[in-house]
Short mmCIF file of C-alpha atoms in Angstrom, two decimals:
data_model
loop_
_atom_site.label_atom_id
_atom_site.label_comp_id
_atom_site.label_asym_id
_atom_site.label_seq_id
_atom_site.Cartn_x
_atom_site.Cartn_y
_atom_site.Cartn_z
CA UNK A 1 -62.47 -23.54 19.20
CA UNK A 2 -65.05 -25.55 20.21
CA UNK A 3 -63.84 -28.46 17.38
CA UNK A 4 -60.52 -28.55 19.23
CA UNK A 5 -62.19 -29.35 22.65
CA UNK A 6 -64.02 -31.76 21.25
CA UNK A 7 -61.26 -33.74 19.60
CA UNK A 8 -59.53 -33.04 23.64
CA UNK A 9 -62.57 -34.97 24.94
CA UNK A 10 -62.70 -37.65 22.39
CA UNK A 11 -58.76 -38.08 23.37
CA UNK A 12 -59.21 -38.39 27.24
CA UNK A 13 -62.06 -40.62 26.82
CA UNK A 14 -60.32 -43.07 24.63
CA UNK A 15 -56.90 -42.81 26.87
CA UNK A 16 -59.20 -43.04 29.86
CA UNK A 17 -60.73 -46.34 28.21
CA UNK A 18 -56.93 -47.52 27.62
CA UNK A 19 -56.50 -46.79 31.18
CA UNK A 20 -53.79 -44.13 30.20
CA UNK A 21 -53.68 -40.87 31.88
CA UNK A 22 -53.22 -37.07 30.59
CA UNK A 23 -50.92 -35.02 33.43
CA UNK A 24 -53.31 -32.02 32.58
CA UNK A 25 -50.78 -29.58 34.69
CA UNK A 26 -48.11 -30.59 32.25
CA UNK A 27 -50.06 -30.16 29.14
CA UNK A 28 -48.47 -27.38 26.88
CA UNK A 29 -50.24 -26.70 23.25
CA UNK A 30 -48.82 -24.22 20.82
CA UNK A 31 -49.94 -23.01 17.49
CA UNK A 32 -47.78 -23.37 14.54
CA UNK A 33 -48.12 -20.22 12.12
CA UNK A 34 -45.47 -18.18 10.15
CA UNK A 35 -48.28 -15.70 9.27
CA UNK A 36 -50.36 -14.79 11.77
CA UNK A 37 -50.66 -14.05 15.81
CA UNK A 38 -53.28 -15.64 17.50
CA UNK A 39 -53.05 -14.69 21.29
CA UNK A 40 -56.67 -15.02 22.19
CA UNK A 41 -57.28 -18.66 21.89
CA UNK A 42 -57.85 -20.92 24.80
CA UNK A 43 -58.34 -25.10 24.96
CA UNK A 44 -60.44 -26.84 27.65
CA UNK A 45 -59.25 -30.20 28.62
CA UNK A 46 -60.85 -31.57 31.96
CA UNK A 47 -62.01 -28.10 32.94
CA UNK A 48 -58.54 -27.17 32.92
CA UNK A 49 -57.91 -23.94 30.60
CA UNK A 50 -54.41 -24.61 28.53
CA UNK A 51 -53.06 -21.09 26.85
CA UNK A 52 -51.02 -21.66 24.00
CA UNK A 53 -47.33 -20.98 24.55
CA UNK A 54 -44.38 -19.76 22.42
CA UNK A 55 -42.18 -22.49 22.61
CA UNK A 56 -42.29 -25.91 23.08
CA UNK A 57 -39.40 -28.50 24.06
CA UNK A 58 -39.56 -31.71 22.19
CA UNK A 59 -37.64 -34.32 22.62
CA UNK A 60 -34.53 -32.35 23.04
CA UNK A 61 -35.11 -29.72 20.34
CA UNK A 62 -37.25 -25.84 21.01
CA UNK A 63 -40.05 -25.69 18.72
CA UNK A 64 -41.21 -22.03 18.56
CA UNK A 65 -44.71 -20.57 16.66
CA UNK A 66 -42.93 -19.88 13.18
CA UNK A 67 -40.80 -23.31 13.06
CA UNK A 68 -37.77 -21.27 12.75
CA UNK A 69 -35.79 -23.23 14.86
CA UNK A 70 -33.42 -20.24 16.18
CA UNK A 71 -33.58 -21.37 19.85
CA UNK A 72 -32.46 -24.88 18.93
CA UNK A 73 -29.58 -23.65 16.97
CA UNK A 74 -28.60 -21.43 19.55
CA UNK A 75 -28.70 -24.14 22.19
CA UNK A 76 -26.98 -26.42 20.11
CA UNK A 77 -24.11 -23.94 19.24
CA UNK A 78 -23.67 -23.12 22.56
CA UNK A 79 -23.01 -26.15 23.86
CA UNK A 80 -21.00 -27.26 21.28
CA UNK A 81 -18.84 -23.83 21.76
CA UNK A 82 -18.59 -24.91 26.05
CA UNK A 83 -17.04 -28.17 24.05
CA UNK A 84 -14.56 -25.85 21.74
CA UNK A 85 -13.77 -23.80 24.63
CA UNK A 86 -13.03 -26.32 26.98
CA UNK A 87 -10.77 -28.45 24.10
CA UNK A 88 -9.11 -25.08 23.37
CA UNK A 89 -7.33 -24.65 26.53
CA UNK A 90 -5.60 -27.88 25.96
CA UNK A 91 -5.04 -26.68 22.07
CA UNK A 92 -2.28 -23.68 22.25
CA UNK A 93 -2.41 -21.05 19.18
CA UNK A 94 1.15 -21.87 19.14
CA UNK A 95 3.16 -25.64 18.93
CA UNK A 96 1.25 -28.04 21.14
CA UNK A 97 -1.00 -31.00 18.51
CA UNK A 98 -0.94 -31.47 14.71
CA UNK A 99 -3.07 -30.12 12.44
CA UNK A 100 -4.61 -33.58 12.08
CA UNK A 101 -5.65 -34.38 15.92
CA UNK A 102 -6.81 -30.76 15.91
CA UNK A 103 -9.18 -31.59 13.53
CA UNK A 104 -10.32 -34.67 14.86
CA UNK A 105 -11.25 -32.69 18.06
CA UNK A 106 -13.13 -30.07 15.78
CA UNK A 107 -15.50 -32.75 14.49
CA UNK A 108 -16.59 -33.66 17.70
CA UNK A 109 -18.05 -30.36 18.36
CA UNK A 110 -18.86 -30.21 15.14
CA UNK A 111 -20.95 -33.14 15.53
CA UNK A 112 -22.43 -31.61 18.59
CA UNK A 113 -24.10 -29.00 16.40
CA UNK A 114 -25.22 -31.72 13.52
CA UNK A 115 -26.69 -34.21 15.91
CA UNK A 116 -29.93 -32.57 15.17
CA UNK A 117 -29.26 -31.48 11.51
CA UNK A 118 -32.48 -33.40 9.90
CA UNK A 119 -34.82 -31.75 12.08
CA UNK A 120 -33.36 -28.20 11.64
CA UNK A 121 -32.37 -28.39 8.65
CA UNK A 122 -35.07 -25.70 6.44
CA UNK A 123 -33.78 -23.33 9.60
CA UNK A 124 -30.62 -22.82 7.24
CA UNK A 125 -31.98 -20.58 5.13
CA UNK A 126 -32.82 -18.23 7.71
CA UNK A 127 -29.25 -15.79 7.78
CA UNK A 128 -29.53 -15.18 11.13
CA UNK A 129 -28.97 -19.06 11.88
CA UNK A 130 -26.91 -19.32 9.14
CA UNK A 131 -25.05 -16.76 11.71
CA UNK A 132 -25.01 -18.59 14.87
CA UNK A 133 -24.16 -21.64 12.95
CA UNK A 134 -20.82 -20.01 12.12
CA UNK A 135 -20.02 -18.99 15.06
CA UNK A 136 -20.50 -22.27 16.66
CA UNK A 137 -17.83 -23.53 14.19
CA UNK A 138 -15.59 -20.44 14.34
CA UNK A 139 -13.67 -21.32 17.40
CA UNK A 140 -12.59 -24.52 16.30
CA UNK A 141 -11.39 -23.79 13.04
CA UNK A 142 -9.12 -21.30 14.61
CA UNK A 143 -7.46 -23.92 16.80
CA UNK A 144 -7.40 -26.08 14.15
CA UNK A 145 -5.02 -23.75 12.02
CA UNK A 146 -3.63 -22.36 14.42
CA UNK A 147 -4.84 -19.14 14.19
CA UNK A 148 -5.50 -15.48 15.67
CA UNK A 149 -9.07 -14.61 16.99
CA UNK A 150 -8.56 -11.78 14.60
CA UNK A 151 -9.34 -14.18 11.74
CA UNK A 152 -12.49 -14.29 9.24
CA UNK A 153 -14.79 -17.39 9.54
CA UNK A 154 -14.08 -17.84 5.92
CA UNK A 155 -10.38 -17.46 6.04
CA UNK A 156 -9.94 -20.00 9.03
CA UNK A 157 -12.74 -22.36 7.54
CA UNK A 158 -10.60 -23.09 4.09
CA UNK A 159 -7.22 -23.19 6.11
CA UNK A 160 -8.45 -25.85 9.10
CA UNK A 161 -10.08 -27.77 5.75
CA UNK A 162 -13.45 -27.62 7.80
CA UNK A 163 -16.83 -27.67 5.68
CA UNK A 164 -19.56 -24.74 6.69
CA UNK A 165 -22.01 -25.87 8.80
CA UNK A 166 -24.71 -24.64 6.47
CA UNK A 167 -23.26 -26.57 3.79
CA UNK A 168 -23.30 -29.62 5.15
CA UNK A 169 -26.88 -29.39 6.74
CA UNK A 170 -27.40 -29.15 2.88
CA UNK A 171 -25.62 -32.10 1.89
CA UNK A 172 -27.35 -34.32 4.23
CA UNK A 173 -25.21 -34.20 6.94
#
């Protein structure tokens, strides 16, 4: 690794010649690699040692090893399922808004989820996303048609007239 610490020198010098500064204590690197585990690898920057880590937050989104994007997702659905829960207790299963404003209220959470779309989009393909995706979307669509918990994703999904997730991460949004 002695190319990497290197490069780390050549970068403090010129940010130290730019009269920039590197907060070496907040420094995280991480190794991107579907295929293999590399655990033993260290970097020296300043005489500081910096261990690789897991996962990495960047600008808003978790960036783990493998670029699968799962942590992300499930953030995103999560919060975008607070959102649904919180809307539901104003949206009865029974009388209470149209169809129509129902729906309007399920796009914003469904934008929630698609704000980051571009960046996890390849993430799709992985079912287990594809998963959490749906579930993020789930208890919306049942509020918008008005229907039991009971209900399949797919069932509620062509009822409300709501577009997968997955699909639209496809479409471009």
């Amino acid at each position: 690794m002695q190319t990497v610490d290197d490069t780390l020198k050549i970068i403090a010098r010129w940010m130290r010649e730019h009269r920039l500064e590197i907060a070496v204590e907040k420094t995280e690197a991480i190794l991107l690699s579907r295929k293999r585990k590399v655990d033993h690898i260290r970097f020296n920057l300043k005489d500081i040692i910096i261990n690789p880590v897991k996962q990495v937050n960047y600008l808003g989104f978790d960036i783990d090893r493998a670029l699968t994007m799962s942590l992300s997702i499930k953030e995103v659905c999560l919060k975008s399922q607070r959102s649904a829960k919180a809307l539901s207790a104003i949206l009865p299963s029974v009388r209470g808004p149209t169809p129509g404003k129902r729906r309007v209220l399920a796009y914003a959470c469904q934008n929630i989820i698609m704000y980051g779309e571009p960046v996890w989009d390849e993430a799709t393909n992985i079912h287990v996303n594809k998963t959490k995706l749906e579930d993020g979307q789930r208890v919306m669509a049942l509020r918008v048609c008005s229907a039991y918990r009971t209900t399949s994703i797919e069932a509620a999904l062509v009822i409300s007239g709501l577009v997968p997730l997955h699909f639209l991460s496809k479409e471009g949004g």
